[in-house]
């Protein structure tokens, strides 16, 4: 620790950010992509048509489920929305090949017919990765992400204390000044979206509170996890079938009752337990995009008579509603197009903040080591991991999209192979700096990421009919906007690669083995 309060906070800011910086960068970037989860999923299924749902969609979907899974013990129907205009349905099937014992399908929003599309995890992969990681136990992964989020919160608070001129930093950026420019960039990215960074980090910890601090809920519910999940997450209670057949009640009047009780609110999810049995139940859950709070509002009906059994979420207790609002702020599903765009920009600013912080540490440490005449293994390791984590992750994400277009549509295990190729590309980015000097590795990986993103719309034009020439003409703004966003990402990565390459050409006496973009830049004040 350093003498003096601000010096101690600066030390804490540096190390709390550096120790988990690479995980934080991955969590921030994939979490930012998760704001576009429905759009990514739709883009990655070019076979699906964008059609507005009809007024009687719920009865049609119930009829479709009766045909698809007549003997299943439970159905879940995700209603179509403007952002995801197909119905996503799931049902229990012990014979299903996955470990969850369930099957899924996409249904046409007007006819209820099953839509055939390539298998993919789509945007769900980025959403799950940002708190479950992959190839490990979800519980272990969430503990890791929780610890990293706590380090992030410490880094933000200590950074606020360290910056005496935080307001001036908001308006200060000096391009072309070497390391000073990168320090300005780090400060601007941090200060510009500071309220967002505080919110997203703290609310991220709140979303995992039942993992890290489970004792209050366990005491309140006396270990009854099913009852806790029903109250907190809106899960339909599991009931045993009676063994006596009985037809399901018409769903239309139940939807109308829900709209009346929710003052015009719409149904987002329908869950049916024991369909066709005398103990059937139907749960209607309100569309989560209509409220900031993530506490679900739901109505539970008797599946054979239509009698209302219970209503939840209409008068949440203060503590539960506080948690629900924080959870809702974190996932941002309530946000309209403009606010969602601000969330995306703020998330990208957070990614830049973490990335520039990791790079600056490597720059300063190398400068100090070169003055002493020896660059240690730890410095070289951090520089190497910076390249793989910061420049390599966009390459891996672009590879995920390329795999979606190039893998055979009927390939066995296709969705998992998209993910395998994501990690294979990221692994190659980890090995690449071993063969190239650090600055060249930065330029090459950033340039590769730029090319992969920029050429995706071209690949779309060659192998699918959902390219910009068609989507713009048909008014398919979801896919057209995503293609244009890919071009913008490619341009941004290309600009950064060009700046790093130009900096090397213009700086005399650049060392061949410098392993950070600005390893010989001037020291920050």
GROMACS .gro file of C-alpha atoms in nm, residues 48-379:
model
  332
   48UNK     CA    1  -3.748  -1.729  -4.026
   49UNK     CA    2  -3.984  -1.470  -4.172
   50UNK     CA    3  -4.077  -1.149  -3.993
   51UNK     CA    4  -4.459  -1.146  -3.964
   52UNK     CA    5  -4.683  -0.946  -3.735
   53UNK     CA    6  -4.879  -1.171  -3.498
   54UNK     CA    7  -5.255  -1.184  -3.537
   55UNK     CA    8  -5.508  -1.092  -3.264
   56UNK     CA    9  -5.599  -1.456  -3.187
   57UNK     CA   10  -5.245  -1.588  -3.162
   58UNK     CA   11  -5.280  -1.744  -2.814
   59UNK     CA   12  -5.554  -1.997  -2.914
   60UNK     CA   13  -5.358  -2.091  -3.225
   61UNK     CA   14  -5.042  -2.152  -3.022
   62UNK     CA   15  -5.233  -2.364  -2.769
   63UNK     CA   16  -5.373  -2.573  -3.055
   64UNK     CA   17  -5.023  -2.609  -3.198
   65UNK     CA   18  -4.890  -2.733  -2.863
   66UNK     CA   19  -5.171  -2.987  -2.839
   67UNK     CA   20  -5.050  -3.126  -3.173
   68UNK     CA   21  -4.679  -3.104  -3.091
   69UNK     CA   22  -4.675  -3.242  -2.738
   70UNK     CA   23  -5.008  -3.408  -2.653
   71UNK     CA   24  -4.854  -3.629  -2.382
   72UNK     CA   25  -4.615  -3.375  -2.226
   73UNK     CA   26  -4.663  -3.277  -1.862
   74UNK     CA   27  -4.587  -2.907  -1.924
   75UNK     CA   28  -4.583  -2.652  -2.203
   76UNK     CA   29  -4.419  -2.310  -2.207
   77UNK     CA   30  -4.510  -2.063  -2.481
   78UNK     CA   31  -4.304  -1.746  -2.531
   79UNK     CA   32  -4.532  -1.501  -2.710
   80UNK     CA   33  -4.399  -1.317  -3.018
   81UNK     CA   34  -4.289  -0.955  -2.979
   82UNK     CA   35  -4.179  -0.673  -3.207
   83UNK     CA   36  -3.813  -0.764  -3.141
   84UNK     CA   37  -3.865  -1.140  -3.172
   85UNK     CA   38  -4.162  -1.193  -3.406
   86UNK     CA   39  -4.188  -1.572  -3.370
   87UNK     CA   40  -4.329  -1.778  -3.086
   88UNK     CA   41  -4.071  -1.980  -2.887
   89UNK     CA   42  -4.220  -2.292  -2.729
   90UNK     CA   43  -4.077  -2.553  -2.491
   91UNK     CA   44  -4.219  -2.874  -2.353
   92UNK     CA   45  -4.112  -3.148  -2.117
   93UNK     CA   46  -4.000  -3.472  -2.281
   94UNK     CA   47  -3.802  -3.734  -2.083
   95UNK     CA   48  -3.685  -3.882  -2.415
   96UNK     CA   49  -3.521  -3.556  -2.527
   97UNK     CA   50  -3.147  -3.590  -2.597
   98UNK     CA   51  -3.050  -3.294  -2.377
   99UNK     CA   52  -2.995  -3.319  -2.004
  100UNK     CA   53  -3.284  -3.084  -1.927
  101UNK     CA   54  -3.535  -3.330  -2.069
  102UNK     CA   55  -3.706  -3.069  -2.285
  103UNK     CA   56  -3.766  -2.987  -2.649
  104UNK     CA   57  -3.820  -2.655  -2.823
  105UNK     CA   58  -3.951  -2.516  -3.149
  106UNK     CA   59  -4.027  -2.187  -3.322
  107UNK     CA   60  -4.388  -2.134  -3.434
  108UNK     CA   61  -4.530  -1.903  -3.699
  109UNK     CA   62  -4.695  -1.605  -3.521
  110UNK     CA   63  -5.010  -1.620  -3.738
  111UNK     CA   64  -5.067  -1.985  -3.829
  112UNK     CA   65  -4.897  -2.157  -3.536
  113UNK     CA   66  -4.711  -2.388  -3.774
  114UNK     CA   67  -4.365  -2.516  -3.681
  115UNK     CA   68  -4.092  -2.316  -3.852
  116UNK     CA   69  -3.782  -2.495  -3.973
  117UNK     CA   70  -3.458  -2.309  -3.907
  118UNK     CA   71  -3.096  -2.391  -3.843
  119UNK     CA   72  -3.003  -2.489  -3.488
  120UNK     CA   73  -2.821  -2.211  -3.301
  121UNK     CA   74  -2.794  -2.065  -2.953
  122UNK     CA   75  -2.804  -1.719  -3.111
  123UNK     CA   76  -2.795  -1.425  -2.873
  124UNK     CA   77  -2.869  -1.660  -2.583
  125UNK     CA   78  -2.504  -1.769  -2.594
  126UNK     CA   79  -2.371  -1.418  -2.523
  127UNK     CA   80  -2.634  -1.365  -2.255
  128UNK     CA   81  -2.547  -1.689  -2.078
  129UNK     CA   82  -2.173  -1.648  -2.125
  130UNK     CA   83  -2.161  -1.313  -1.947
  131UNK     CA   84  -2.257  -1.480  -1.617
  132UNK     CA   85  -2.228  -1.859  -1.678
  133UNK     CA   86  -1.907  -1.851  -1.885
  134UNK     CA   87  -1.885  -2.193  -2.055
  135UNK     CA   88  -1.737  -2.541  -2.019
  136UNK     CA   89  -1.770  -2.522  -1.641
  137UNK     CA   90  -2.026  -2.556  -1.366
  138UNK     CA   91  -2.270  -2.262  -1.378
  139UNK     CA   92  -2.244  -2.230  -1.000
  140UNK     CA   93  -1.865  -2.200  -1.013
  141UNK     CA   94  -1.889  -1.957  -1.305
  142UNK     CA   95  -2.136  -1.734  -1.122
  143UNK     CA   96  -1.912  -1.726  -0.816
  144UNK     CA   97  -1.625  -1.616  -1.040
  145UNK     CA   98  -1.836  -1.345  -1.206
  146UNK     CA   99  -1.965  -1.230  -0.865
  147UNK     CA  100  -1.610  -1.191  -0.736
  148UNK     CA  101  -1.509  -1.002  -1.051
  149UNK     CA  102  -1.810  -0.772  -1.017
  150UNK     CA  103  -1.711  -0.694  -0.658
  151UNK     CA  104  -1.357  -0.610  -0.774
  152UNK     CA  105  -1.511  -0.391  -1.043
  153UNK     CA  106  -1.720  -0.202  -0.789
  154UNK     CA  107  -1.409  -0.143  -0.576
  155UNK     CA  108  -1.218  -0.025  -0.886
  156UNK     CA  109  -1.494   0.222  -0.979
  157UNK     CA  110  -1.527   0.371  -0.630
  158UNK     CA  111  -1.150   0.395  -0.578
  159UNK     CA  112  -1.117   0.551  -0.925
  160UNK     CA  113  -1.371   0.820  -0.835
  161UNK     CA  114  -1.173   0.900  -0.521
  162UNK     CA  115  -0.843   0.904  -0.710
  163UNK     CA  116  -0.959   1.149  -0.978
  164UNK     CA  117  -0.941   1.498  -0.833
  165UNK     CA  118  -1.049   1.652  -1.164
  166UNK     CA  119  -1.324   1.409  -1.254
  167UNK     CA  120  -1.548   1.681  -1.400
  168UNK     CA  121  -1.264   1.824  -1.611
  169UNK     CA  122  -1.178   1.472  -1.733
  170UNK     CA  123  -1.527   1.451  -1.879
  171UNK     CA  124  -1.429   1.720  -2.133
  172UNK     CA  125  -1.060   1.631  -2.179
  173UNK     CA  126  -0.918   1.425  -2.463
  174UNK     CA  127  -0.580   1.499  -2.623
  175UNK     CA  128  -0.528   1.288  -2.937
  176UNK     CA  129  -0.182   1.212  -3.071
  177UNK     CA  130  -0.014   1.246  -2.730
  178UNK     CA  131   0.102   0.889  -2.681
  179UNK     CA  132   0.024   0.736  -2.347
  180UNK     CA  133  -0.145   1.057  -2.237
  181UNK     CA  134  -0.407   1.002  -2.511
  182UNK     CA  135  -0.475   0.651  -2.385
  183UNK     CA  136  -0.502   0.778  -2.028
  184UNK     CA  137  -0.747   1.044  -2.147
  185UNK     CA  138  -0.940   0.777  -2.334
  186UNK     CA  139  -0.958   0.563  -2.020
  187UNK     CA  140  -1.081   0.859  -1.815
  188UNK     CA  141  -1.336   0.972  -2.075
  189UNK     CA  142  -1.476   0.618  -2.118
  190UNK     CA  143  -1.503   0.586  -1.741
  191UNK     CA  144  -1.653   0.928  -1.666
  192UNK     CA  145  -1.880   0.953  -1.970
  193UNK     CA  146  -2.091   0.656  -1.858
  194UNK     CA  147  -2.006   0.658  -1.487
  195UNK     CA  148  -2.370   0.633  -1.365
  196UNK     CA  149  -2.420   0.336  -1.597
  197UNK     CA  150  -2.101   0.166  -1.477
  198UNK     CA  151  -2.205   0.201  -1.114
  199UNK     CA  152  -2.557   0.082  -1.189
  200UNK     CA  153  -2.463  -0.218  -1.403
  201UNK     CA  154  -2.196  -0.338  -1.161
  202UNK     CA  155  -2.403  -0.306  -0.845
  203UNK     CA  156  -2.719  -0.447  -1.002
  204UNK     CA  157  -2.512  -0.733  -1.144
  205UNK     CA  158  -2.424  -0.826  -0.787
  206UNK     CA  159  -2.793  -0.800  -0.695
  207UNK     CA  160  -2.890  -1.048  -0.971
  208UNK     CA  161  -2.664  -1.307  -0.805
  209UNK     CA  162  -2.759  -1.224  -0.446
  210UNK     CA  163  -2.940  -1.555  -0.390
  211UNK     CA  164  -2.615  -1.735  -0.474
  212UNK     CA  165  -2.374  -1.524  -0.269
  213UNK     CA  166  -2.611  -1.442   0.021
  214UNK     CA  167  -2.880  -1.715   0.029
  215UNK     CA  168  -2.942  -1.723   0.405
  216UNK     CA  169  -3.229  -1.473   0.426
  217UNK     CA  170  -3.433  -1.647   0.155
  218UNK     CA  171  -3.359  -1.989   0.303
  219UNK     CA  172  -3.480  -1.872   0.643
  220UNK     CA  173  -3.791  -1.700   0.505
  221UNK     CA  174  -3.899  -1.999   0.296
  222UNK     CA  175  -3.768  -2.265   0.536
  223UNK     CA  176  -3.574  -2.436   0.258
  224UNK     CA  177  -3.872  -2.461   0.018
  225UNK     CA  178  -3.690  -2.359  -0.299
  226UNK     CA  179  -3.990  -2.426  -0.524
  227UNK     CA  180  -4.203  -2.178  -0.327
  228UNK     CA  181  -3.923  -1.923  -0.336
  229UNK     CA  182  -3.883  -1.958  -0.714
  230UNK     CA  183  -4.259  -1.922  -0.761
  231UNK     CA  184  -4.269  -1.597  -0.561
  232UNK     CA  185  -3.945  -1.442  -0.684
  233UNK     CA  186  -3.914  -1.561  -1.043
  234UNK     CA  187  -4.279  -1.625  -1.127
  235UNK     CA  188  -4.229  -1.996  -1.196
  236UNK     CA  189  -4.554  -2.190  -1.219
  237UNK     CA  190  -4.599  -2.427  -0.924
  238UNK     CA  191  -4.556  -2.794  -1.011
  239UNK     CA  192  -4.870  -3.002  -0.951
  240UNK     CA  193  -4.915  -3.377  -0.983
  241UNK     CA  194  -5.162  -3.498  -1.246
  242UNK     CA  195  -5.489  -3.648  -1.121
  243UNK     CA  196  -5.490  -3.920  -1.385
  244UNK     CA  197  -5.837  -3.820  -1.507
  245UNK     CA  198  -5.863  -3.670  -1.856
  246UNK     CA  199  -6.031  -3.330  -1.893
  247UNK     CA  200  -6.022  -3.072  -2.177
  248UNK     CA  201  -5.840  -2.743  -2.135
  249UNK     CA  202  -6.044  -2.426  -2.099
  250UNK     CA  203  -6.042  -2.173  -2.383
  251UNK     CA  204  -5.738  -1.949  -2.349
  252UNK     CA  205  -5.895  -1.639  -2.507
  253UNK     CA  206  -6.106  -1.528  -2.206
  254UNK     CA  207  -5.808  -1.583  -1.976
  255UNK     CA  208  -5.593  -1.351  -2.190
  256UNK     CA  209  -5.871  -1.090  -2.182
  257UNK     CA  210  -5.890  -1.117  -1.804
  258UNK     CA  211  -5.515  -1.067  -1.781
  259UNK     CA  212  -5.531  -0.755  -1.998
  260UNK     CA  213  -5.809  -0.615  -1.778
  261UNK     CA  214  -5.622  -0.677  -1.452
  262UNK     CA  215  -5.296  -0.541  -1.594
  263UNK     CA  216  -5.468  -0.230  -1.738
  264UNK     CA  217  -5.393  -0.313  -2.100
  265UNK     CA  218  -5.076  -0.515  -2.035
  266UNK     CA  219  -5.001  -0.808  -2.264
  267UNK     CA  220  -4.914  -1.171  -2.199
  268UNK     CA  221  -4.547  -1.257  -2.249
  269UNK     CA  222  -4.544  -1.620  -2.145
  270UNK     CA  223  -4.801  -1.900  -2.105
  271UNK     CA  224  -4.717  -2.204  -1.892
  272UNK     CA  225  -4.949  -2.505  -1.886
  273UNK     CA  226  -4.905  -2.780  -1.628
  274UNK     CA  227  -5.067  -3.121  -1.686
  275UNK     CA  228  -5.251  -3.031  -2.010
  276UNK     CA  229  -5.548  -3.259  -2.071
  277UNK     CA  230  -5.567  -3.362  -1.705
  278UNK     CA  231  -5.824  -3.271  -1.440
  279UNK     CA  232  -5.551  -3.092  -1.241
  280UNK     CA  233  -5.430  -2.878  -1.529
  281UNK     CA  234  -5.324  -2.522  -1.453
  282UNK     CA  235  -5.258  -2.229  -1.687
  283UNK     CA  236  -5.026  -1.947  -1.581
  284UNK     CA  237  -5.014  -1.618  -1.773
  285UNK     CA  238  -4.704  -1.402  -1.712
  286UNK     CA  239  -4.698  -1.038  -1.816
  287UNK     CA  240  -4.458  -0.921  -2.085
  288UNK     CA  241  -4.142  -0.813  -1.900
  289UNK     CA  242  -4.068  -0.531  -2.147
  290UNK     CA  243  -4.373  -0.339  -2.018
  291UNK     CA  244  -4.227  -0.271  -1.671
  292UNK     CA  245  -3.892  -0.169  -1.526
  293UNK     CA  246  -3.926  -0.413  -1.238
  294UNK     CA  247  -3.829  -0.769  -1.320
  295UNK     CA  248  -4.068  -0.902  -1.055
  296UNK     CA  249  -4.312  -1.092  -1.277
  297UNK     CA  250  -4.682  -1.026  -1.267
  298UNK     CA  251  -4.870  -1.350  -1.323
  299UNK     CA  252  -5.215  -1.503  -1.299
  300UNK     CA  253  -5.271  -1.871  -1.226
  301UNK     CA  254  -5.595  -2.028  -1.351
  302UNK     CA  255  -5.754  -2.369  -1.314
  303UNK     CA  256  -5.688  -2.527  -1.652
  304UNK     CA  257  -6.027  -2.695  -1.681
  305UNK     CA  258  -6.266  -2.436  -1.536
  306UNK     CA  259  -6.081  -2.109  -1.593
  307UNK     CA  260  -6.125  -2.004  -1.228
  308UNK     CA  261  -5.853  -1.769  -1.105
  309UNK     CA  262  -5.644  -1.946  -0.840
  310UNK     CA  263  -5.391  -1.677  -0.753
  311UNK     CA  264  -5.233  -1.351  -0.871
  312UNK     CA  265  -4.872  -1.255  -0.800
  313UNK     CA  266  -4.663  -0.943  -0.845
  314UNK     CA  267  -4.946  -0.690  -0.823
  315UNK     CA  268  -4.844  -0.560  -0.479
  316UNK     CA  269  -4.482  -0.658  -0.422
  317UNK     CA  270  -4.324  -0.587  -0.086
  318UNK     CA  271  -4.069  -0.300  -0.080
  319UNK     CA  272  -3.763  -0.523  -0.053
  320UNK     CA  273  -3.880  -0.751  -0.335
  321UNK     CA  274  -3.972  -0.455  -0.557
  322UNK     CA  275  -3.633  -0.292  -0.493
  323UNK     CA  276  -3.461  -0.609  -0.602
  324UNK     CA  277  -3.696  -0.637  -0.903
  325UNK     CA  278  -3.621  -0.283  -1.021
  326UNK     CA  279  -3.246  -0.339  -0.987
  327UNK     CA  280  -3.271  -0.665  -1.180
  328UNK     CA  281  -3.481  -0.490  -1.445
  329UNK     CA  282  -3.229  -0.208  -1.478
  330UNK     CA  283  -2.950  -0.463  -1.527
  331UNK     CA  284  -3.113  -0.662  -1.807
  332UNK     CA  285  -3.270  -0.352  -1.967
  333UNK     CA  286  -3.562  -0.531  -2.133
  334UNK     CA  287  -3.793  -0.240  -2.056
  335UNK     CA  288  -3.584  -0.004  -2.270
  336UNK     CA  289  -3.716   0.132  -2.598
  337UNK     CA  290  -3.493   0.174  -2.906
  338UNK     CA  291  -3.336   0.505  -2.793
  339UNK     CA  292  -3.262   0.396  -2.436
  340UNK     CA  293  -3.140   0.057  -2.557
  341UNK     CA  294  -2.900   0.240  -2.787
  342UNK     CA  295  -2.769   0.441  -2.491
  343UNK     CA  296  -2.725   0.117  -2.295
  344UNK     CA  297  -2.528  -0.029  -2.585
  345UNK     CA  298  -2.301   0.275  -2.610
  346UNK     CA  299  -2.249   0.277  -2.233
  347UNK     CA  300  -2.167  -0.094  -2.235
  348UNK     CA  301  -1.913  -0.039  -2.513
  349UNK     CA  302  -1.768   0.252  -2.311
  350UNK     CA  303  -1.732   0.013  -2.017
  351UNK     CA  304  -1.548  -0.235  -2.239
  352UNK     CA  305  -1.315   0.042  -2.359
  353UNK     CA  306  -1.260   0.153  -1.998
  354UNK     CA  307  -1.151  -0.196  -1.890
  355UNK     CA  308  -0.940  -0.252  -2.201
  356UNK     CA  309  -0.751   0.079  -2.180
  357UNK     CA  310  -0.692   0.024  -1.808
  358UNK     CA  311  -0.525  -0.313  -1.875
  359UNK     CA  312  -0.315  -0.167  -2.156
  360UNK     CA  313  -0.205   0.134  -1.949
  361UNK     CA  314  -0.083  -0.089  -1.668
  362UNK     CA  315   0.129  -0.287  -1.914
  363UNK     CA  316   0.268   0.032  -2.070
  364UNK     CA  317   0.373   0.185  -1.738
  365UNK     CA  318   0.516  -0.139  -1.605
  366UNK     CA  319   0.725  -0.194  -1.918
  367UNK     CA  320   0.858   0.163  -1.904
  368UNK     CA  321   0.964   0.116  -1.543
  369UNK     CA  322   1.118  -0.223  -1.621
  370UNK     CA  323   1.313  -0.088  -1.920
  371UNK     CA  324   1.458   0.187  -1.700
  372UNK     CA  325   1.582  -0.088  -1.468
  373UNK     CA  326   1.717  -0.280  -1.768
  374UNK     CA  327   1.498  -0.589  -1.732
  375UNK     CA  328   1.141  -0.671  -1.834
  376UNK     CA  329   1.003  -0.947  -1.614
  377UNK     CA  330   0.787  -1.247  -1.699
  378UNK     CA  331   0.482  -1.098  -1.527
  379UNK     CA  332   0.487  -0.789  -1.749
   0.00000   0.00000   0.00000
